[in-house]
PDB file of C-alpha atoms in Angstrom:
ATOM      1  CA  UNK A  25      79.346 125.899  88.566  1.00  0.00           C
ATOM      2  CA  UNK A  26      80.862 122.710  87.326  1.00  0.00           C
ATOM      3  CA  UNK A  27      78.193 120.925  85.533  1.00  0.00           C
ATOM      4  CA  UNK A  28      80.670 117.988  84.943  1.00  0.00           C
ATOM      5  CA  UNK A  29      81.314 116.697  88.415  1.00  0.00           C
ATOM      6  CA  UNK A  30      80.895 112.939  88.554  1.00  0.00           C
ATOM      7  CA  UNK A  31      77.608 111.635  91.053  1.00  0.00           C
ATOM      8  CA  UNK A  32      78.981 110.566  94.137  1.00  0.00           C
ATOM      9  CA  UNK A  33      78.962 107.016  93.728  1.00  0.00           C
ATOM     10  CA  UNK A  34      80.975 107.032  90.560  1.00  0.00           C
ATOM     11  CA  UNK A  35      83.200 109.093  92.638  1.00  0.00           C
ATOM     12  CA  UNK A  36      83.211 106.487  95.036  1.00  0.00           C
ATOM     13  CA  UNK A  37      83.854 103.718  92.919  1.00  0.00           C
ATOM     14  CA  UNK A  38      86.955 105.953  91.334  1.00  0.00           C
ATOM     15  CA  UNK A  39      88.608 105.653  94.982  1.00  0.00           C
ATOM     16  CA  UNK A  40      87.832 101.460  95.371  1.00  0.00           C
ATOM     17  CA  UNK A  41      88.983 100.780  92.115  1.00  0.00           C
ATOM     18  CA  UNK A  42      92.617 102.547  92.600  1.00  0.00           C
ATOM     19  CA  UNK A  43      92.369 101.349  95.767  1.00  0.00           C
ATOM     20  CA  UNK A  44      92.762  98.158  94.394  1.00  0.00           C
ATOM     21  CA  UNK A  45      95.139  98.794  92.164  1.00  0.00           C
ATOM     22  CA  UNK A  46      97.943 100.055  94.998  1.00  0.00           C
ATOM     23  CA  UNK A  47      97.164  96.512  96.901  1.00  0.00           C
ATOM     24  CA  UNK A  48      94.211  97.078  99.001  1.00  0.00           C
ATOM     25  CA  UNK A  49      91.854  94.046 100.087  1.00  0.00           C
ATOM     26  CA  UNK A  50      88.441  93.786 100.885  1.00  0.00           C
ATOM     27  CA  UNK A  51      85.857  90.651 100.746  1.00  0.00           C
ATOM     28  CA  UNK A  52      83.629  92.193  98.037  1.00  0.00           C
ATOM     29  CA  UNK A  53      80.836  89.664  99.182  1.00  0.00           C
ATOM     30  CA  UNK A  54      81.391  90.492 103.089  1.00  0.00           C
ATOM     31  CA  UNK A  55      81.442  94.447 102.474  1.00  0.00           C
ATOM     32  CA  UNK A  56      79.494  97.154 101.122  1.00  0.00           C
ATOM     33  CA  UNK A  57      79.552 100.841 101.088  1.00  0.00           C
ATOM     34  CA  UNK A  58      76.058 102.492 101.608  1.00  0.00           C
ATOM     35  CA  UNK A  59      75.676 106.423 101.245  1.00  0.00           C
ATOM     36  CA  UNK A  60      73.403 107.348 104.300  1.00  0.00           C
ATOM     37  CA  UNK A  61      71.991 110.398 102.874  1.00  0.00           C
ATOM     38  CA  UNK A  62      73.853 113.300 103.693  1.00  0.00           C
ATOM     39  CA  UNK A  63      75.645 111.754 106.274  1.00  0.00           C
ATOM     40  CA  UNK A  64      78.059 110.406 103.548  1.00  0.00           C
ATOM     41  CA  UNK A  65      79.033 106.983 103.260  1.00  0.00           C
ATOM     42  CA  UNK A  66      79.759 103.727 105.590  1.00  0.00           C
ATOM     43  CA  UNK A  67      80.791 100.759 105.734  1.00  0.00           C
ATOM     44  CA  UNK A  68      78.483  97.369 106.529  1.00  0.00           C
ATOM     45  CA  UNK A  69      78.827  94.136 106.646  1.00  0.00           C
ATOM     46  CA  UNK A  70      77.026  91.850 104.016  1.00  0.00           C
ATOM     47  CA  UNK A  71      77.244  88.678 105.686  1.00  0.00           C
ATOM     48  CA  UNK A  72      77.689  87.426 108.947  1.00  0.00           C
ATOM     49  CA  UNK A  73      81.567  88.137 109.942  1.00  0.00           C
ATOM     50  CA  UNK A  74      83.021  85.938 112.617  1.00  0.00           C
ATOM     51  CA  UNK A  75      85.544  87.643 115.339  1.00  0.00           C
ATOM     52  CA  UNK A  76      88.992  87.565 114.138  1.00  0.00           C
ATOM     53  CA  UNK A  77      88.100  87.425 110.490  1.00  0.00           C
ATOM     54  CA  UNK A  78      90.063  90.226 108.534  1.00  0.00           C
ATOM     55  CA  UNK A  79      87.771  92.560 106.877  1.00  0.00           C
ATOM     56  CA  UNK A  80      90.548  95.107 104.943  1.00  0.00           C
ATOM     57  CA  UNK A  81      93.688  95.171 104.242  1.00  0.00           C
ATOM     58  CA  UNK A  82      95.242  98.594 103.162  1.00  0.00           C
ATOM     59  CA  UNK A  83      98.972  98.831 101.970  1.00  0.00           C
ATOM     60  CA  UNK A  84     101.295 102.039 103.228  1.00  0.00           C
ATOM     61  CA  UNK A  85     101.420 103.058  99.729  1.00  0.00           C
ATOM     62  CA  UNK A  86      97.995 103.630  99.771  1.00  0.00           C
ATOM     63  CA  UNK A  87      98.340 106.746 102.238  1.00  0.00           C
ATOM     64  CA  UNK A  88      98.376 109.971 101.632  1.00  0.00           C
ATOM     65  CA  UNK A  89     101.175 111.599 103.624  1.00  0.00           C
ATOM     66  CA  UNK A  90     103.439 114.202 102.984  1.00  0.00           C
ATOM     67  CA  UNK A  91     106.507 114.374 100.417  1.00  0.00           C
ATOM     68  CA  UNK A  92     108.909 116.387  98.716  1.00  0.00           C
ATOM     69  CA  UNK A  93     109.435 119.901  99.523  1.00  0.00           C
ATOM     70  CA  UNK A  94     106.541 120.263 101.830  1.00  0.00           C
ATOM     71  CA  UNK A  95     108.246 116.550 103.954  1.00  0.00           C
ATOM     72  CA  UNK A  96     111.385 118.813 103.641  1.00  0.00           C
ATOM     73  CA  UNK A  97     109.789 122.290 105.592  1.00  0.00           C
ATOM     74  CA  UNK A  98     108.583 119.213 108.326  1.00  0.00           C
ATOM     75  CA  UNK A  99     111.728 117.622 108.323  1.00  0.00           C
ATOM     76  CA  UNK A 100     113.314 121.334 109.076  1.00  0.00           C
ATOM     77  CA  UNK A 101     111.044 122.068 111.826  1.00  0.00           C
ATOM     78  CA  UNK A 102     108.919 125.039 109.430  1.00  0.00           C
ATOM     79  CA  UNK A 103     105.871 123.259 110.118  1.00  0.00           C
ATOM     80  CA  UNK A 104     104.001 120.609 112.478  1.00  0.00           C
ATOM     81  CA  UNK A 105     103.308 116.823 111.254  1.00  0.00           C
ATOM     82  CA  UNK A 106      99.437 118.274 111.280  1.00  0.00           C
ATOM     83  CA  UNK A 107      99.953 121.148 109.079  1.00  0.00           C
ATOM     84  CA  UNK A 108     101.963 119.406 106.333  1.00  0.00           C
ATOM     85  CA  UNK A 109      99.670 116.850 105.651  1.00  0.00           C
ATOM     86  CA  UNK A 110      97.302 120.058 105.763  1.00  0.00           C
ATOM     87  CA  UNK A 111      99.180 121.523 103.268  1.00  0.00           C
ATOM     88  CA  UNK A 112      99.285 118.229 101.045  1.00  0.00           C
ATOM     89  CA  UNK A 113      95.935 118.178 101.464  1.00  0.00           C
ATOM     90  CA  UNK A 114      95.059 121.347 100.180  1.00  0.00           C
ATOM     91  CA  UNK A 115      97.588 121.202  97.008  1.00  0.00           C
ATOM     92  CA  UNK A 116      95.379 117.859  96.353  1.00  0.00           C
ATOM     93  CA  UNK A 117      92.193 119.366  96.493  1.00  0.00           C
ATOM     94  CA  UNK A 118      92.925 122.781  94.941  1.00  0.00           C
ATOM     95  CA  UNK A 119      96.140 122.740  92.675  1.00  0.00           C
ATOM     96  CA  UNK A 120      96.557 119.565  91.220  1.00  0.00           C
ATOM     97  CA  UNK A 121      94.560 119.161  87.653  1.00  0.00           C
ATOM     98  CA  UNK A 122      94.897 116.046  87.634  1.00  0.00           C
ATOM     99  CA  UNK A 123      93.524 115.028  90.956  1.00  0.00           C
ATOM    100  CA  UNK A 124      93.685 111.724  92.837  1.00  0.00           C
ATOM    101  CA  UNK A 125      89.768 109.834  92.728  1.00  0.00           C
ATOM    102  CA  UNK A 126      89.873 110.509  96.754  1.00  0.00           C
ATOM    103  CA  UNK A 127      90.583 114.009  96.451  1.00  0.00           C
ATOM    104  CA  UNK A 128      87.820 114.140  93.610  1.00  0.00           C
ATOM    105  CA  UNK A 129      85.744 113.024  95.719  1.00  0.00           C
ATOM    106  CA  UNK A 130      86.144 115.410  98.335  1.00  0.00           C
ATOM    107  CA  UNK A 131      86.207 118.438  96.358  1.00  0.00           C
ATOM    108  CA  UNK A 132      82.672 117.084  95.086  1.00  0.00           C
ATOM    109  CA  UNK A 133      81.591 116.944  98.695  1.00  0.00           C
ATOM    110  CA  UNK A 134      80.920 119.676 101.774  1.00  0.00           C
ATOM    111  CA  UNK A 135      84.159 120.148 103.791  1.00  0.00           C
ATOM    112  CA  UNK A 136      82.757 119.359 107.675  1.00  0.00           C
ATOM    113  CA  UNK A 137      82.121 122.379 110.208  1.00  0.00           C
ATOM    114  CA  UNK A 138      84.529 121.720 112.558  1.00  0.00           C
ATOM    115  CA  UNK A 139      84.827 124.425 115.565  1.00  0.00           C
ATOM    116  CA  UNK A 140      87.922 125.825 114.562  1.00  0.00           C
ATOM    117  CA  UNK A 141      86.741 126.924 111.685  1.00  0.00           C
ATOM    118  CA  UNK A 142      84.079 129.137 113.006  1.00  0.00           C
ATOM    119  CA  UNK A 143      83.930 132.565 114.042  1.00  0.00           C
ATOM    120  CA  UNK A 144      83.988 134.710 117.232  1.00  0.00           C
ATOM    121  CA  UNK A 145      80.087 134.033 116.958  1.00  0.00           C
ATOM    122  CA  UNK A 146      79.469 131.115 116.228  1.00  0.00           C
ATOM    123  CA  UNK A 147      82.131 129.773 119.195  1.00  0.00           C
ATOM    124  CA  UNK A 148      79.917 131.764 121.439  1.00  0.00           C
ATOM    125  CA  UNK A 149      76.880 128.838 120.747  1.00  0.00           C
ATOM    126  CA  UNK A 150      80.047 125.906 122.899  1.00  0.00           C
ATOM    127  CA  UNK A 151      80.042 128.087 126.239  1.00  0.00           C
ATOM    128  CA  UNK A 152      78.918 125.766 128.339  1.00  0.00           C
ATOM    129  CA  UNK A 153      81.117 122.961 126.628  1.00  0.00           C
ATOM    130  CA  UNK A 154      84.262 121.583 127.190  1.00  0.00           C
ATOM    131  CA  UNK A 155      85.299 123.139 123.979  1.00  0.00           C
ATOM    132  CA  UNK A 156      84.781 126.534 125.555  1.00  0.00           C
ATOM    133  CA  UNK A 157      87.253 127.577 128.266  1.00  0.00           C
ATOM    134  CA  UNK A 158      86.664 131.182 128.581  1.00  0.00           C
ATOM    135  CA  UNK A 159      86.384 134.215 126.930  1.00  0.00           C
ATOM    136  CA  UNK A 160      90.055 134.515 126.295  1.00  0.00           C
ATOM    137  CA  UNK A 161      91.032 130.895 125.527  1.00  0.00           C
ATOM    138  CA  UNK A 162      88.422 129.429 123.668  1.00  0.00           C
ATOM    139  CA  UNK A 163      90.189 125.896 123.882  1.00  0.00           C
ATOM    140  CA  UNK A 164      89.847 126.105 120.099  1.00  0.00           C
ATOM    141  CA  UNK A 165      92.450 126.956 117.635  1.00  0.00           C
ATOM    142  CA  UNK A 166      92.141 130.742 116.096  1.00  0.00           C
ATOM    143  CA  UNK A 167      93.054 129.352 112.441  1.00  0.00           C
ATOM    144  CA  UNK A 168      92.471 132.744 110.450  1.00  0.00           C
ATOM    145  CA  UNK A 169      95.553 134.346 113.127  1.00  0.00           C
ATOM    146  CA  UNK A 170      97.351 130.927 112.587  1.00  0.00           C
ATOM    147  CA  UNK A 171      96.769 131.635 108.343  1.00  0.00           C
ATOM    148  CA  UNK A 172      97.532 135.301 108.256  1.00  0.00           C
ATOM    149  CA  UNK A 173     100.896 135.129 110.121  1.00  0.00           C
ATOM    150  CA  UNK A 174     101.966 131.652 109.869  1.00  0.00           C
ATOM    151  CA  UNK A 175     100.406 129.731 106.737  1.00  0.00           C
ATOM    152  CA  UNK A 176      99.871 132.341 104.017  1.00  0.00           C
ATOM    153  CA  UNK A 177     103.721 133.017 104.476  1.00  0.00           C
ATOM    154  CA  UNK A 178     104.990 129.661 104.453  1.00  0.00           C
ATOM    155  CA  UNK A 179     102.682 129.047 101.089  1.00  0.00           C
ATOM    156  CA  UNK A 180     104.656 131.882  99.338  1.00  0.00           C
ATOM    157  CA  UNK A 181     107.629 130.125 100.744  1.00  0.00           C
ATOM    158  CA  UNK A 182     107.103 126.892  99.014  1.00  0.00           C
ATOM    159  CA  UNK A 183     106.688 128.137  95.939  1.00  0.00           C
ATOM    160  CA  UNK A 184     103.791 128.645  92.482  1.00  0.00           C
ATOM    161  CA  UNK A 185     104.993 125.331  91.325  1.00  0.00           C
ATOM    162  CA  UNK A 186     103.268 123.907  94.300  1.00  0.00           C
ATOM    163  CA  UNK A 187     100.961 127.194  95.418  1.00  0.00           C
ATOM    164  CA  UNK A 188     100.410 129.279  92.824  1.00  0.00           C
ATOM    165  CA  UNK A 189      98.768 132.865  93.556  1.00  0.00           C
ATOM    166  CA  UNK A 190      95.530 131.974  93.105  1.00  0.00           C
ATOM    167  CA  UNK A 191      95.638 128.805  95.276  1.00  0.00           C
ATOM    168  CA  UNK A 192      96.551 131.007  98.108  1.00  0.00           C
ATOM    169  CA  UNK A 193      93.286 131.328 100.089  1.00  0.00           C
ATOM    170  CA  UNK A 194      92.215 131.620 103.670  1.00  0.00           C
ATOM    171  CA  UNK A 195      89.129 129.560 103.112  1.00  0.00           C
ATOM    172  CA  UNK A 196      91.424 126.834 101.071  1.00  0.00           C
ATOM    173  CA  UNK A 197      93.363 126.147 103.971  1.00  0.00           C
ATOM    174  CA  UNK A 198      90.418 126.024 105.926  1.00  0.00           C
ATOM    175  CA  UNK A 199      88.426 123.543 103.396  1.00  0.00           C
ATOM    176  CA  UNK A 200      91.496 120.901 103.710  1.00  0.00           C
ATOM    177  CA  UNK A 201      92.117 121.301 107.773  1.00  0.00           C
ATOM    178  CA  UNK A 202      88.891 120.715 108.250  1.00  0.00           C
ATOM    179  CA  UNK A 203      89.323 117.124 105.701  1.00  0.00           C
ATOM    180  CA  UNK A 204      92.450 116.299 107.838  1.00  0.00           C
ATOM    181  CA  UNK A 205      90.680 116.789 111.235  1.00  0.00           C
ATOM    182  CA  UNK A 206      88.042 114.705 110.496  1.00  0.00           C
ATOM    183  CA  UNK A 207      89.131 112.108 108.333  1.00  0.00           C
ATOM    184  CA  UNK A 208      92.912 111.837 109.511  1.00  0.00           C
ATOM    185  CA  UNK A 209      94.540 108.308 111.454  1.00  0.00           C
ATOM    186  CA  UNK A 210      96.089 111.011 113.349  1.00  0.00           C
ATOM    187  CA  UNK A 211      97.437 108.253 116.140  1.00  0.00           C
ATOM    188  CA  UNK A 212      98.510 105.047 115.615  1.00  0.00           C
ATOM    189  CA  UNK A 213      96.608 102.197 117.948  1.00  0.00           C
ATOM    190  CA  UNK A 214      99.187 100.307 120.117  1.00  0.00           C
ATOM    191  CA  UNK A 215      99.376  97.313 116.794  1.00  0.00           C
ATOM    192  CA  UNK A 216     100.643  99.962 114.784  1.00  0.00           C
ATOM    193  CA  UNK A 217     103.557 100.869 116.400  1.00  0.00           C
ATOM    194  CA  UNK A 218     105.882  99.697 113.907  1.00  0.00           C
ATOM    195  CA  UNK A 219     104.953 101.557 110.923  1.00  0.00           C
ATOM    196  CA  UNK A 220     107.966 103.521 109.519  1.00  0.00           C
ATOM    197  CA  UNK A 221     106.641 106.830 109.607  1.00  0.00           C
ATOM    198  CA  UNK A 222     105.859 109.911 111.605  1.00  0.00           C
ATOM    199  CA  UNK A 223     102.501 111.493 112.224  1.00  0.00           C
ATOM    200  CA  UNK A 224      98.746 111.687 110.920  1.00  0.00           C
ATOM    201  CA  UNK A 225      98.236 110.058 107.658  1.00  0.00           C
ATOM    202  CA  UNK A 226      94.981 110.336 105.110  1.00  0.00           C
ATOM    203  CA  UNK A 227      94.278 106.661 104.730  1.00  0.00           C
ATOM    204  CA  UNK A 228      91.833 106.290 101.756  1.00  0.00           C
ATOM    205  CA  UNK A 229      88.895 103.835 102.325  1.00  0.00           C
ATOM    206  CA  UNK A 230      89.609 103.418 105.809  1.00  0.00           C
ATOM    207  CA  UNK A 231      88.292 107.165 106.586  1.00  0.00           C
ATOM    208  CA  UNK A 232      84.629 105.819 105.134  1.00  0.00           C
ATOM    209  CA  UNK A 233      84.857 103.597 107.831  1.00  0.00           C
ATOM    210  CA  UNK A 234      82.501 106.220 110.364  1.00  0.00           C
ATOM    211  CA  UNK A 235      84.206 107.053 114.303  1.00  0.00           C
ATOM    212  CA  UNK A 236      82.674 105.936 117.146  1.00  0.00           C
ATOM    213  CA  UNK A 237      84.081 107.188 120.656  1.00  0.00           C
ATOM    214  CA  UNK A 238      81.794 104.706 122.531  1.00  0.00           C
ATOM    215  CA  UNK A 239      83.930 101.750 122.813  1.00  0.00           C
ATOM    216  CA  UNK A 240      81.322  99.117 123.284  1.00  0.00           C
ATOM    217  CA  UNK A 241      80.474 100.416 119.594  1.00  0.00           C
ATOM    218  CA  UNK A 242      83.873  99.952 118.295  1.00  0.00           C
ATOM    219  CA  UNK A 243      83.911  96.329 116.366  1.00  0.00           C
ATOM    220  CA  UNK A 244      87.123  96.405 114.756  1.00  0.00           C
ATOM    221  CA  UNK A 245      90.708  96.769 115.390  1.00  0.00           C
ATOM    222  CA  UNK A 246      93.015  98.232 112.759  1.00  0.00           C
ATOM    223  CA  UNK A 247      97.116  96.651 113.300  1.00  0.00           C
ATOM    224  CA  UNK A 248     100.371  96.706 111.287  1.00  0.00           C
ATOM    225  CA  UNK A 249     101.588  93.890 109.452  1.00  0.00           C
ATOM    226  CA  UNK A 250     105.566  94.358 108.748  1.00  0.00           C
ATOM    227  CA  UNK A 251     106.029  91.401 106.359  1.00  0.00           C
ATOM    228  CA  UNK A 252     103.736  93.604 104.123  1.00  0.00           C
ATOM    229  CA  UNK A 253     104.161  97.221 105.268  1.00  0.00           C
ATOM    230  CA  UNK A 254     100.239  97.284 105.154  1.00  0.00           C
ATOM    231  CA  UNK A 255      97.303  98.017 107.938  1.00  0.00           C
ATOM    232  CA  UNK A 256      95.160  95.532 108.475  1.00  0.00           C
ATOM    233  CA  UNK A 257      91.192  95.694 109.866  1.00  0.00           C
ATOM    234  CA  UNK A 258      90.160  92.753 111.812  1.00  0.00           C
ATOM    235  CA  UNK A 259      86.377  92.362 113.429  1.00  0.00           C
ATOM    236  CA  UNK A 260      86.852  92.454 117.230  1.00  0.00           C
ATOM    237  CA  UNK A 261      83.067  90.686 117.803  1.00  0.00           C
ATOM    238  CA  UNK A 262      80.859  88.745 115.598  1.00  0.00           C
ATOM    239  CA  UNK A 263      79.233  91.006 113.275  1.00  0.00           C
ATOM    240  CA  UNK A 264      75.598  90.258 111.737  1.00  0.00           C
ATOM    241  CA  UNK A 265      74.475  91.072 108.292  1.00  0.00           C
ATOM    242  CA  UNK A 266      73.484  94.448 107.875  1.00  0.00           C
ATOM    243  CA  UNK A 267      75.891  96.092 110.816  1.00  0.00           C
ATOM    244  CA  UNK A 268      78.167  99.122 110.668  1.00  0.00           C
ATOM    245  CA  UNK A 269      81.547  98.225 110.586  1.00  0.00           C
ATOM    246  CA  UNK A 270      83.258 100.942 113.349  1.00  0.00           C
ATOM    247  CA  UNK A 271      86.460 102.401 114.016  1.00  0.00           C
ATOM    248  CA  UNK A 272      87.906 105.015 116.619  1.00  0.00           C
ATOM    249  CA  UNK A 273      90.462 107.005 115.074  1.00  0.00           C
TER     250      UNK A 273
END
């Protein structure tokens, strides 16, 4: 056990204030972040927000995406857009000593249980679903066949410097594609369409802002400002005191 790990909002306040220091924007006055239990955190409004009003503003260098040799094995074809930001994912969370504030905090947290992480089992509990095809196709991934013949090998590949041999663990790989899956922009809206890069990015800050696949939910609209390579949130509706702040992503 570590008997050191930092309560969650300190954790939380780690990621805001180096937020801040790589350029992000927020009105401290319009905004809070409220932990909802275990549930985790969200975003609300503190004031009445008028439509149109920008709420965030979070630069590209704020992202966590892929670089260096890992970018490379991409670049090469080795591996999908997905699984390298996978695999950056999991050197953040499990090699690096020094680790960023937002992959402190989600080491200090409980990966989600997303279905393709489960077993034979516990997939059994979606027939009915439209998760569930059939017995032979699933319609979810079979990550521990993916790990043994694809991943585990490519992690030797890349080298101790960036997987050393004890770093090299099924349920490793598992605890950061389950971060990416859930917390992931994995596609750009329409607004973004001009950002200069490819694929899913881990966009710190923005990822506390909780999903909503109902779209008469959805209240903001996240778009891409050139001028200064940086996302911005604006509120699509007039939002009251005290209300969510949602996102579909």
């Amino acid at each position: 056990f570590n008997f050191f790990v930092k309560p969650m909002d300190a954790l939380v306040d780690g990621i805001l204030s180096h937020a801040r220091k790589q350029g992000a924007w927020w009105e401290s006055d319009a905004i809070e972040f409220v932990q909802r239990g275990e549930k985790g955190f969200g975003v609300f409004a503190k004031k009445n927000i008028p439509r149109g009003q920008v709420i965030f503003k979070f630069p590209l260098q704020l992202g966590i995406a892929p670089s260096g040799k890992i970018k490379q094995f991409c670049e090469q074809g080795k591996i999908s857009n997905v699984i390298a930001l996978v695999l950056t994912a999991m050197h953040g969370l499990h090699v690096e000593t020094k680790k960023l504030p937002y992959f402190e905090y989600l080491s200090a947290s409980n990966p989600p249980r997303i279905g393709h992480c489960w077993n034979d089992d516990e997939k059994q509990y979606l027939k009915g679903t439209s998760l569930f095809v059939d017995d032979a196709n699933q319609g979810l991934l079979n990550l521990r066949k993916i790990y043994e013949k694809d991943i585990a090998p490519l992690l030797k590949e890349l080298g101790p410097a960036l997987f050393p041999k004890s770093s090299i663990q099924e349920n490793k790989f598992f605890d950061a594609f389950a971060w990416v899956f859930s917390r992931a922009l994995m596609e750009l809206p329409p607004a973004c369409k001009d950002v200069p890069f490819q694929g899913p990015i881990l966009l710190p800050i923005f990822d506390m802002i909780n999903h909503t696949s109902r779209s008469q939910l959805k209240n903001t609209t996240l778009n891409w400002v050139n001028e200064t390579q940086a996302f911005q949130m604006l509120a699509d509706v007039d939002m009251k005191a005290g209300e969510e702040v949602l996102n579909s992503y």
